[in-house]
Amino acid sequence: MGSKKEVKTKEVTMEKLVSLCKRRGIVYQSSEIYGGMAGAWDYGPLGVKLKNNIRDYWWKEMTQLQDNIVGLDASIMMHPKVWEASGHVDSFTDPMVDCKECKARFRSDHIDLAAACPTCGAKDSFTEPRQFNMMFSTHLGPVAESGSIVYLRPETAQGIFANFKNVVQTSRVKIPFGIAQVGKAFRNEITTKNFIFRTVEFEQMEMQFFVKPGDDEKWFAYWKDSRIKYYGRLGIRKEKLKFHQHGSDELAHYAKDAFDIEYEFPMGWQELEGIHSRTDFDLSRHAEFSGKDLTYLDDQTHERYLPYVIETSAGLTRTVLMVLSDAYEEEELEGGDVRTVLHFHPELAPITVAVLPLVKKDGIKEIAEGIEKNLREDFSTFYDQSGAIGRRYRRMDEVGTPYCVTVDYDTKEDNTVTIRFRDSMEQERIPIEKLAERIRKANKEFRREQ
Ligand code: GAP
């Protein structure tokens, strides 16, 4: 079965991740039976659990563990004026070129315009760069006329700004405070490659933190620090994370200052989350376009002002890719055996504990089934009685299950089981009634080997 003494690891590649995700029901290509659809992916039985666990971990961090952040769930389609006010109708564009020969379309900032077309090899075949709006639009109601146009939101943030007044009036929040939201966003991306990294439909986890003008730099520094520490708690390797400050040519139309948290994905360093200083840009524009007073009254100082905003904006689906990339390891064990293992943080793992009877007869199977049913109340469990125990362990390692419990003849005698730990591969013999407590303790003590 191999032991862990001398571990050599191999580099993770995108091909390996895509293949593992397909094989183990984590992520599938969208509409695969019809040949697939570019830029869209579906989350399978284990993938949806992983994604929901990441979402729940973020939600707990950003709402439950905070004194002053509340949640929201706004609709995807909003009044079209929202997107005029936010600047997206005018400014949410990418520069693009077409190849005149083969009609392929590229982002002009992603290719070398002096080189040949990457698709057909034609020379001097690109059109002049044109601005291309990335919002998807559709029509509300039965008549497709220009007055009925609506957009699929390209960011969740605007639902928060549009509800700022509602939240202030109905939830007793006082500045500084935040509003958090998780949900789908849509962008007509020209370049969709690298698996779930950049897709046309994706999920964001965003938090807008409203502060007094003048306090914004202090809070910007606070959230930068807080967000990088969060990834440390998730067990992400430190050397794979870094900040990148936006230069003036990179800043979004709403931002005064911005830092990306970048992760070293298999294809290189790329943005994972943005921390943006948005000033009062959004609230002042919504006040102007809606004609509503969106100022905040400080009931202590009696000052009235439009708050400034610090935003933290992370991609949920992109975080799934980051967590998979960071967790993936192929370990060459003593004796030449190789195991693929996902070193997920236990709270993110799709399955927390697998229960595996060593034999099916003499009542062992029934005991194992009973243990698994009892653990269900508190943990995500999996029961597997088929195949050699070594192969069952490998199957669980490959989907990142942190704990396997084996049930054998001794269990019948003394009510003990063996718990095996994914990362160290060490085993402990413990009483059945101590299992839940042992798992909780190990969850708390989890540290990713750096
Ligand atoms: N509200 C601010 C905002 O939307 P952004 O930098 O455009 O800022 C924030 O997006 C995050 O959303 C990114 O850091 C990334 O994680 C995720 N994201 C953006 N576009 C994406 C796409 N096409 N596919 C997957 N995730 C995307």
Short mmCIF file of C-alpha atoms and ligand atoms in Angstrom, two decimals:
data_model
loop_
_atom_site.label_atom_id
_atom_site.label_comp_id
_atom_site.label_asym_id
_atom_site.label_seq_id
_atom_site.Cartn_x
_atom_site.Cartn_y
_atom_site.Cartn_z
CA MET A 1 0.00 0.00 0.00
CA GLY A 2 3.05 2.24 0.21
CA SER A 3 4.17 4.54 2.98
CA LYS A 4 4.77 8.24 2.97
CA LYS A 5 8.39 8.42 4.05
CA GLU A 6 9.92 9.55 0.78
CA VAL A 7 7.47 11.57 -1.19
CA LYS A 8 8.29 13.00 -4.61
CA THR A 9 5.64 15.11 -6.21
CA LYS A 10 4.93 15.98 -9.83
CA GLU A 11 3.72 19.31 -11.20
CA VAL A 12 0.00 19.76 -11.67
CA THR A 13 -1.16 20.56 -15.20
CA MET A 14 -4.51 21.79 -16.45
CA GLU A 15 -4.95 18.56 -18.46
CA LYS A 16 -4.58 16.50 -15.29
CA LEU A 17 -7.14 18.62 -13.45
CA VAL A 18 -9.66 18.52 -16.29
CA SER A 19 -9.28 14.77 -16.56
CA LEU A 20 -9.61 14.14 -12.81
CA CYS A 21 -12.65 16.44 -12.63
CA LYS A 22 -14.37 14.58 -15.45
CA ARG A 23 -13.45 11.12 -14.16
CA ARG A 24 -14.64 11.74 -10.62
CA GLY A 25 -17.80 13.78 -11.28
CA ILE A 26 -16.46 17.16 -10.23
CA VAL A 27 -16.82 19.26 -13.42
CA TYR A 28 -18.22 18.29 -16.83
CA GLN A 29 -18.23 20.21 -20.09
CA SER A 30 -21.61 21.89 -20.58
CA SER A 31 -23.94 20.25 -23.15
CA GLU A 32 -21.32 17.58 -23.75
CA ILE A 33 -23.70 15.21 -25.57
CA TYR A 34 -24.14 17.98 -28.19
CA GLY A 35 -20.41 18.51 -28.60
CA GLY A 36 -20.03 20.94 -25.70
CA MET A 37 -20.35 24.71 -25.42
CA ALA A 38 -17.38 27.06 -25.23
CA GLY A 39 -16.92 28.82 -21.92
CA ALA A 40 -19.58 26.89 -19.97
CA TRP A 41 -19.13 24.04 -17.49
CA ASP A 42 -21.38 21.96 -15.24
CA TYR A 43 -20.66 20.90 -11.68
CA GLY A 44 -21.19 17.19 -10.99
CA PRO A 45 -22.12 15.43 -7.73
CA LEU A 46 -18.79 16.13 -6.03
CA GLY A 47 -18.18 19.47 -7.74
CA VAL A 48 -21.41 21.02 -6.49
CA LYS A 49 -20.49 20.02 -2.94
CA LEU A 50 -17.02 21.50 -3.29
CA LYS A 51 -18.42 24.73 -4.74
CA ASN A 52 -21.11 25.02 -2.06
CA ASN A 53 -18.55 24.35 0.69
CA ILE A 54 -16.31 27.14 -0.64
CA ARG A 55 -19.33 29.46 -0.82
CA ASP A 56 -20.39 28.58 2.74
CA TYR A 57 -16.88 29.06 4.11
CA TRP A 58 -16.73 32.53 2.51
CA TRP A 59 -20.22 33.41 3.71
CA LYS A 60 -19.40 32.44 7.29
CA GLU A 61 -16.14 34.42 7.17
CA MET A 62 -17.76 37.50 5.65
CA THR A 63 -21.07 37.61 7.58
CA GLN A 64 -21.35 35.30 10.61
CA LEU A 65 -17.85 36.02 11.95
CA GLN A 66 -18.17 39.79 11.43
CA ASP A 67 -19.90 42.34 13.66
CA ASN A 68 -21.06 44.57 10.88
CA ILE A 69 -21.65 42.75 7.60
CA VAL A 70 -25.11 41.67 6.46
CA GLY A 71 -26.19 39.51 3.53
CA LEU A 72 -28.26 40.13 0.42
CA ASP A 73 -29.53 38.18 -2.58
CA ALA A 74 -30.53 40.52 -5.40
CA SER A 75 -32.02 39.48 -8.72
CA ILE A 76 -29.86 38.82 -11.77
CA MET A 77 -31.92 41.03 -14.06
CA MET A 78 -32.28 44.60 -12.86
CA HIS A 79 -33.72 47.84 -14.21
CA PRO A 80 -31.68 48.71 -17.34
CA LYS A 81 -30.89 52.15 -15.91
CA VAL A 82 -28.77 50.42 -13.25
CA TRP A 83 -26.21 49.58 -15.95
CA GLU A 84 -26.27 53.08 -17.41
CA ALA A 85 -25.65 54.53 -13.96
CA SER A 86 -22.92 52.01 -13.13
CA GLY A 87 -21.04 52.87 -16.32
CA HIS A 88 -21.28 49.36 -17.75
CA VAL A 89 -23.29 50.35 -20.84
CA ASP A 90 -20.58 52.81 -21.87
CA SER A 91 -17.41 51.41 -20.38
CA PHE A 92 -17.65 47.65 -19.81
CA THR A 93 -15.87 46.79 -23.00
CA ASP A 94 -12.93 44.76 -24.25
CA PRO A 95 -10.94 45.77 -27.34
CA MET A 96 -11.27 43.12 -30.02
CA VAL A 97 -10.05 42.34 -33.52
CA ASP A 98 -11.33 39.94 -36.16
CA CYS A 99 -9.24 37.96 -38.63
CA LYS A 100 -10.50 39.01 -42.07
CA GLU A 101 -9.55 35.61 -43.51
CA CYS A 102 -11.04 33.09 -41.08
CA LYS A 103 -13.32 35.43 -39.05
CA ALA A 104 -11.85 34.28 -35.70
CA ARG A 105 -12.17 36.92 -32.98
CA PHE A 106 -9.52 37.82 -30.40
CA ARG A 107 -8.98 40.27 -27.59
CA SER A 108 -6.45 42.67 -29.07
CA ASP A 109 -4.62 42.89 -25.74
CA HIS A 110 -4.25 39.07 -25.66
CA ILE A 111 -2.44 38.61 -28.99
CA ASP A 112 0.46 40.10 -30.92
CA LEU A 113 -1.22 42.20 -33.63
CA ALA A 114 1.96 42.18 -35.78
CA ALA A 115 2.05 38.36 -35.85
CA ALA A 116 0.09 35.93 -38.04
CA CYS A 117 -3.47 34.88 -37.05
CA PRO A 118 -3.16 32.11 -34.40
CA THR A 119 -6.11 30.25 -35.98
CA CYS A 120 -5.42 30.27 -39.76
CA GLY A 121 -1.89 31.66 -40.02
CA ALA A 122 -2.86 34.55 -42.35
CA LYS A 123 -0.59 37.59 -42.23
CA ASP A 124 -1.77 41.24 -41.85
CA SER A 125 -5.32 39.96 -41.57
CA PHE A 126 -6.59 41.72 -38.43
CA THR A 127 -9.24 44.42 -38.45
CA GLU A 128 -8.67 47.61 -36.44
CA PRO A 129 -9.44 47.05 -32.71
CA ARG A 130 -13.06 47.79 -31.80
CA GLN A 131 -14.68 48.10 -28.39
CA PHE A 132 -17.01 45.20 -27.67
CA ASN A 133 -19.51 45.42 -24.78
CA MET A 134 -19.33 42.32 -22.61
CA MET A 135 -22.87 42.43 -21.21
CA PHE A 136 -25.40 39.88 -22.43
CA SER A 137 -28.73 41.49 -23.21
CA THR A 138 -32.18 40.09 -23.74
CA HIS A 139 -35.72 41.41 -23.94
CA LEU A 140 -38.29 41.48 -21.20
CA GLY A 141 -41.82 40.68 -22.29
CA PRO A 142 -43.09 39.43 -25.66
CA VAL A 143 -41.91 42.33 -27.86
CA ALA A 144 -38.24 42.51 -28.76
CA GLU A 145 -38.05 46.29 -29.03
CA SER A 146 -35.27 48.51 -27.74
CA GLY A 147 -37.39 49.85 -24.85
CA SER A 148 -37.64 46.38 -23.29
CA ILE A 149 -33.92 45.57 -23.21
CA VAL A 150 -32.55 44.02 -20.02
CA TYR A 151 -29.05 42.81 -19.16
CA LEU A 152 -27.77 39.77 -17.34
CA ARG A 153 -25.68 41.29 -14.55
CA PRO A 154 -21.92 41.33 -15.26
CA GLU A 155 -21.17 41.73 -11.52
CA THR A 156 -23.25 41.17 -8.39
CA ALA A 157 -22.08 44.48 -6.84
CA GLN A 158 -24.78 46.66 -8.42
CA GLY A 159 -27.52 44.73 -6.63
CA ILE A 160 -25.87 45.83 -3.40
CA PHE A 161 -25.60 49.51 -4.39
CA ALA A 162 -29.21 49.58 -5.60
CA ASN A 163 -30.33 48.22 -2.21
CA PHE A 164 -28.06 50.41 -0.07
CA LYS A 165 -30.93 52.62 1.12
CA ASN A 166 -33.20 49.62 1.84
CA VAL A 167 -30.57 47.95 3.99
CA VAL A 168 -29.75 51.15 5.92
CA GLN A 169 -33.43 51.76 6.62
CA THR A 170 -34.34 48.22 7.62
CA SER A 171 -31.39 46.60 9.38
CA ARG A 172 -29.94 49.06 11.93
CA VAL A 173 -26.47 48.95 10.36
CA LYS A 174 -24.13 51.84 11.15
CA ILE A 175 -21.13 52.98 9.12
CA PRO A 176 -18.66 51.34 8.78
CA PHE A 177 -20.64 48.31 7.61
CA GLY A 178 -20.71 45.84 4.75
CA ILE A 179 -23.19 44.01 2.54
CA ALA A 180 -22.19 40.60 1.18
CA GLN A 181 -23.64 38.65 -1.71
CA VAL A 182 -22.93 35.47 -3.67
CA GLY A 183 -24.43 34.86 -7.07
CA LYS A 184 -24.18 34.37 -10.79
CA ALA A 185 -22.71 36.92 -13.14
CA PHE A 186 -22.43 36.82 -16.93
CA ARG A 187 -19.88 38.22 -19.35
CA ASN A 188 -19.57 37.71 -23.06
CA GLU A 189 -15.88 36.87 -22.82
CA ILE A 190 -14.06 36.63 -26.14
CA THR A 191 -11.34 34.38 -24.79
CA THR A 192 -12.66 31.46 -22.76
CA LYS A 193 -9.95 28.92 -22.23
CA ASN A 194 -8.26 27.40 -19.21
CA PHE A 195 -11.21 25.31 -18.04
CA ILE A 196 -13.36 27.08 -15.41
CA PHE A 197 -10.92 30.01 -15.02
CA ARG A 198 -12.73 32.39 -17.36
CA THR A 199 -16.27 31.46 -18.37
CA VAL A 200 -19.26 33.34 -19.74
CA GLU A 201 -21.41 32.34 -16.77
CA PHE A 202 -19.73 32.28 -13.37
CA GLU A 203 -20.32 33.02 -9.70
CA GLN A 204 -18.96 35.86 -7.62
CA MET A 205 -18.63 36.35 -3.88
CA GLU A 206 -18.66 40.10 -3.32
CA MET A 207 -18.72 42.38 -0.32
CA GLN A 208 -19.15 46.15 -0.40
CA PHE A 209 -17.91 47.87 2.72
CA PHE A 210 -19.34 51.38 3.26
CA VAL A 211 -17.10 53.85 5.10
CA LYS A 212 -16.85 57.54 5.89
CA PRO A 213 -14.95 59.46 3.18
CA GLY A 214 -11.42 59.92 4.48
CA ASP A 215 -11.45 56.55 6.25
CA ASP A 216 -11.26 54.69 2.95
CA GLU A 217 -7.47 54.23 2.81
CA LYS A 218 -7.42 52.69 6.27
CA TRP A 219 -10.21 50.24 5.37
CA PHE A 220 -8.62 49.44 2.00
CA ALA A 221 -5.46 48.34 3.84
CA TYR A 222 -7.58 46.43 6.39
CA TRP A 223 -9.44 44.40 3.75
CA LYS A 224 -6.31 43.69 1.73
CA ASP A 225 -4.72 42.19 4.81
CA SER A 226 -7.86 40.38 5.92
CA ARG A 227 -8.46 38.73 2.55
CA ILE A 228 -4.93 37.36 2.14
CA LYS A 229 -5.08 35.93 5.68
CA TYR A 230 -8.35 34.23 4.78
CA TYR A 231 -6.60 32.23 2.04
CA GLY A 232 -4.00 31.19 4.61
CA ARG A 233 -6.78 29.82 6.83
CA LEU A 234 -8.17 27.93 3.85
CA GLY A 235 -4.81 26.15 3.73
CA ILE A 236 -3.66 27.68 0.42
CA ARG A 237 0.14 27.61 0.00
CA LYS A 238 1.60 31.05 0.74
CA GLU A 239 4.17 31.00 -2.03
CA LYS A 240 1.39 30.59 -4.59
CA LEU A 241 -0.33 33.87 -3.62
CA LYS A 242 0.72 37.44 -4.24
CA PHE A 243 -0.68 40.95 -4.64
CA HIS A 244 -0.67 42.86 -7.87
CA GLN A 245 -1.49 46.57 -7.76
CA HIS A 246 -3.30 47.93 -10.81
CA GLY A 247 -1.46 50.55 -12.82
CA SER A 248 -3.47 53.54 -14.07
CA ASP A 249 -3.99 51.78 -17.42
CA GLU A 250 -5.52 48.70 -15.72
CA LEU A 251 -7.95 50.39 -13.30
CA ALA A 252 -11.64 49.69 -13.91
CA HIS A 253 -13.84 52.69 -14.67
CA TYR A 254 -15.08 52.82 -11.04
CA ALA A 255 -11.78 52.33 -9.19
CA LYS A 256 -9.45 54.82 -7.51
CA ASP A 257 -7.05 52.08 -6.41
CA ALA A 258 -7.11 48.30 -6.82
CA PHE A 259 -5.11 45.27 -5.81
CA ASP A 260 -5.59 41.80 -7.21
CA ILE A 261 -4.80 38.76 -5.16
CA GLU A 262 -3.10 36.53 -7.71
CA TYR A 263 -2.61 32.80 -7.56
CA GLU A 264 -0.09 30.76 -9.51
CA PHE A 265 -2.45 28.57 -11.53
CA PRO A 266 -1.08 25.78 -13.78
CA MET A 267 -1.04 28.31 -16.66
CA GLY A 268 0.72 31.00 -14.60
CA TRP A 269 -0.03 33.88 -12.23
CA GLN A 270 -3.60 35.12 -12.63
CA GLU A 271 -6.19 37.18 -10.75
CA LEU A 272 -8.23 35.36 -8.13
CA GLU A 273 -9.85 38.24 -6.27
CA GLY A 274 -9.98 42.02 -6.63
CA ILE A 275 -9.93 44.52 -3.76
CA HIS A 276 -11.16 47.84 -5.06
CA SER A 277 -11.44 51.34 -3.69
CA ARG A 278 -14.60 52.51 -5.46
CA THR A 279 -15.02 55.91 -3.71
CA ASP A 280 -18.63 57.17 -3.91
CA PHE A 281 -18.66 56.53 -7.66
CA ASP A 282 -21.52 54.01 -7.61
CA LEU A 283 -23.76 55.61 -4.99
CA SER A 284 -23.40 59.07 -6.55
CA ARG A 285 -24.22 57.74 -10.01
CA HIS A 286 -27.27 55.83 -8.71
CA ALA A 287 -28.41 58.94 -6.82
CA GLU A 288 -28.09 60.93 -10.04
CA PHE A 289 -29.81 58.41 -12.33
CA SER A 290 -32.59 57.43 -9.90
CA GLY A 291 -33.20 60.91 -8.50
CA LYS A 292 -33.18 59.40 -4.96
CA ASP A 293 -31.24 60.70 -2.01
CA LEU A 294 -28.71 57.98 -1.12
CA THR A 295 -26.82 59.92 1.53
CA TYR A 296 -26.22 58.46 4.96
CA LEU A 297 -27.01 60.36 8.18
CA ASP A 298 -24.66 59.75 11.08
CA ASP A 299 -27.01 59.98 14.07
CA GLN A 300 -24.15 60.71 16.49
CA THR A 301 -22.41 63.55 14.66
CA HIS A 302 -25.44 64.56 12.54
CA GLU A 303 -23.19 64.59 9.48
CA ARG A 304 -24.75 63.62 6.20
CA TYR A 305 -22.60 62.20 3.41
CA LEU A 306 -22.35 59.69 0.57
CA PRO A 307 -20.24 56.80 1.88
CA TYR A 308 -17.10 55.59 0.14
CA VAL A 309 -16.85 51.91 -0.73
CA ILE A 310 -14.14 49.29 -0.38
CA GLU A 311 -15.02 46.17 -2.35
CA THR A 312 -13.72 42.64 -2.07
CA SER A 313 -14.68 40.63 -5.14
CA ALA A 314 -13.73 36.98 -5.52
CA GLY A 315 -14.79 34.52 -8.19
CA LEU A 316 -16.45 31.47 -6.65
CA THR A 317 -16.00 29.26 -9.69
CA ARG A 318 -12.46 30.58 -10.13
CA THR A 319 -11.79 29.75 -6.47
CA VAL A 320 -12.91 26.17 -7.20
CA LEU A 321 -10.12 25.99 -9.82
CA MET A 322 -7.63 27.54 -7.39
CA VAL A 323 -8.56 25.12 -4.60
CA LEU A 324 -8.25 22.16 -6.99
CA SER A 325 -4.88 23.35 -8.34
CA ASP A 326 -3.52 23.96 -4.87
CA ALA A 327 -4.76 20.66 -3.47
CA TYR A 328 -3.61 18.41 -6.33
CA GLU A 329 -0.58 16.23 -5.76
CA GLU A 330 0.81 13.05 -7.30
CA GLU A 331 2.88 11.38 -4.65
CA GLU A 332 5.46 8.76 -5.46
CA LEU A 333 5.50 6.56 -2.39
CA GLU A 334 8.10 4.16 -1.09
CA GLY A 335 7.94 1.00 -3.17
CA GLY A 336 7.18 2.93 -6.40
CA ASP A 337 3.44 3.21 -5.83
CA VAL A 338 1.93 6.54 -6.98
CA ARG A 339 -1.13 8.08 -5.41
CA THR A 340 -3.07 11.11 -6.62
CA VAL A 341 -4.36 13.07 -3.70
CA LEU A 342 -6.34 16.29 -3.24
CA HIS A 343 -5.21 17.93 0.00
CA PHE A 344 -8.43 19.91 0.50
CA HIS A 345 -9.08 21.78 3.70
CA PRO A 346 -11.44 19.34 5.50
CA GLU A 347 -14.27 21.90 5.54
CA LEU A 348 -14.11 22.16 1.75
CA ALA A 349 -13.81 18.46 0.96
CA PRO A 350 -16.92 17.12 -0.85
CA ILE A 351 -16.80 13.99 1.34
CA THR A 352 -15.56 14.38 4.92
CA VAL A 353 -15.54 10.77 6.01
CA ALA A 354 -15.75 7.45 4.18
CA VAL A 355 -16.78 4.28 6.03
CA LEU A 356 -15.23 1.09 4.64
CA PRO A 357 -15.94 -2.41 6.00
CA LEU A 358 -12.94 -4.71 5.55
CA VAL A 359 -15.25 -7.69 4.99
CA LYS A 360 -18.93 -7.90 4.08
CA LYS A 361 -19.88 -10.98 6.08
CA ASP A 362 -20.43 -11.85 9.76
CA GLY A 363 -22.31 -8.64 10.51
CA ILE A 364 -19.36 -6.31 9.72
CA LYS A 365 -21.20 -4.69 6.81
CA GLU A 366 -24.21 -3.90 9.03
CA ILE A 367 -22.00 -2.33 11.72
CA ALA A 368 -20.28 -0.18 9.08
CA GLU A 369 -23.63 0.92 7.62
CA GLY A 370 -24.79 1.89 11.10
CA ILE A 371 -21.65 3.97 11.73
CA GLU A 372 -22.05 5.75 8.41
CA LYS A 373 -25.72 6.57 9.12
CA ASN A 374 -24.84 7.99 12.55
CA LEU A 375 -22.11 10.23 11.12
CA ARG A 376 -24.44 11.63 8.43
CA GLU A 377 -26.07 14.03 10.84
CA ASP A 378 -22.78 15.93 11.31
CA PHE A 379 -20.63 15.20 8.27
CA SER A 380 -20.77 14.54 4.58
CA THR A 381 -20.25 10.77 4.41
CA PHE A 382 -19.67 8.02 1.88
CA TYR A 383 -20.04 4.26 2.22
CA ASP A 384 -17.95 1.92 0.07
CA GLN A 385 -17.67 -1.84 0.49
CA SER A 386 -16.28 -2.86 -2.90
CA GLY A 387 -12.70 -3.63 -3.88
CA ALA A 388 -9.41 -4.07 -2.04
CA ILE A 389 -8.97 -1.66 0.86
CA GLY A 390 -5.87 -0.09 -0.75
CA ARG A 391 -7.88 0.76 -3.86
CA ARG A 392 -10.71 2.16 -1.78
CA TYR A 393 -8.23 4.43 0.03
CA ARG A 394 -6.83 5.62 -3.31
CA ARG A 395 -10.32 6.44 -4.60
CA MET A 396 -10.95 8.56 -1.50
CA ASP A 397 -7.51 10.25 -1.70
CA GLU A 398 -8.24 11.20 -5.29
CA VAL A 399 -11.39 13.13 -4.31
CA GLY A 400 -9.77 14.62 -1.22
CA THR A 401 -11.65 12.75 1.54
CA PRO A 402 -9.70 13.62 4.71
CA TYR A 403 -10.81 10.62 6.84
CA CYS A 404 -11.47 6.95 6.13
CA VAL A 405 -12.89 4.68 8.81
CA THR A 406 -12.39 0.94 8.50
CA VAL A 407 -14.52 -1.63 10.30
CA ASP A 408 -13.17 -5.15 10.98
CA TYR A 409 -13.61 -8.22 13.22
CA ASP A 410 -12.12 -6.41 16.25
CA THR A 411 -14.89 -3.81 15.94
CA LYS A 412 -17.34 -6.58 16.85
CA GLU A 413 -15.34 -7.39 19.96
CA ASP A 414 -14.41 -3.97 21.34
CA ASN A 415 -16.43 -1.34 19.43
CA THR A 416 -13.30 0.28 18.01
CA VAL A 417 -12.52 1.28 14.42
CA THR A 418 -9.45 2.46 12.52
CA ILE A 419 -9.40 6.05 11.33
CA ARG A 420 -6.93 6.77 8.55
CA PHE A 421 -5.77 10.31 7.75
CA ARG A 422 -5.49 11.31 4.10
CA ASP A 423 -2.37 13.51 4.21
CA SER A 424 -0.13 11.62 6.63
CA MET A 425 -1.66 8.20 5.80
CA GLU A 426 -1.35 7.46 9.49
CA GLN A 427 -3.91 5.30 11.26
CA GLU A 428 -5.36 5.36 14.76
CA ARG A 429 -7.56 2.88 16.59
CA ILE A 430 -10.41 4.63 18.44
CA PRO A 431 -13.79 3.80 19.98
CA ILE A 432 -16.76 4.31 17.65
CA GLU A 433 -18.35 6.82 20.00
CA LYS A 434 -15.24 9.03 19.83
CA LEU A 435 -15.26 9.26 16.00
CA ALA A 436 -17.19 12.51 15.61
CA GLU A 437 -15.09 14.22 18.28
CA ARG A 438 -11.84 12.99 16.69
CA ILE A 439 -12.89 14.27 13.26
CA ARG A 440 -13.82 17.68 14.67
CA LYS A 441 -10.47 17.91 16.44
CA ALA A 442 -8.55 16.99 13.27
CA ASN A 443 -10.59 19.54 11.26
CA LYS A 444 -9.56 22.27 13.69
CA GLU A 445 -5.90 21.23 13.64
CA PHE A 446 -5.68 21.02 9.85
CA ARG A 447 -2.55 22.57 8.36
CA ARG A 448 -1.58 22.11 4.74
CA GLU A 449 1.99 20.81 4.44
CA GLN A 450 3.87 23.79 2.98
N1 GAP B 1 -17.46 43.96 -8.81
C1 GAP B 1 -16.10 44.02 -9.22
C2 GAP B 1 -15.77 43.01 -10.24
O1 GAP B 1 -16.63 42.35 -10.78
P1 GAP B 1 -13.75 41.94 -11.52
O2 GAP B 1 -12.27 42.07 -11.25
O3 GAP B 1 -14.24 42.23 -12.90
O4 GAP B 1 -14.44 42.89 -10.45
C3 GAP B 1 -14.02 40.03 -9.79
O5 GAP B 1 -14.22 40.48 -11.11
C4 GAP B 1 -13.68 38.55 -9.78
O6 GAP B 1 -14.68 37.82 -10.48
C5 GAP B 1 -12.37 38.21 -10.48
O7 GAP B 1 -11.27 38.37 -9.62
C6 GAP B 1 -12.59 36.75 -10.83
O8 GAP B 1 -12.29 35.93 -9.73
C7 GAP B 1 -14.09 36.68 -11.09
N2 GAP B 1 -14.35 36.74 -12.55
C8 GAP B 1 -14.43 37.82 -13.34
N3 GAP B 1 -14.69 37.46 -14.61
C9 GAP B 1 -14.79 36.12 -14.63
C10 GAP B 1 -15.06 35.15 -15.65
N4 GAP B 1 -15.31 35.50 -16.91
N5 GAP B 1 -15.07 33.84 -15.30
C11 GAP B 1 -14.83 33.45 -14.03
N6 GAP B 1 -14.60 34.32 -13.02
C12 GAP B 1 -14.57 35.64 -13.31
#
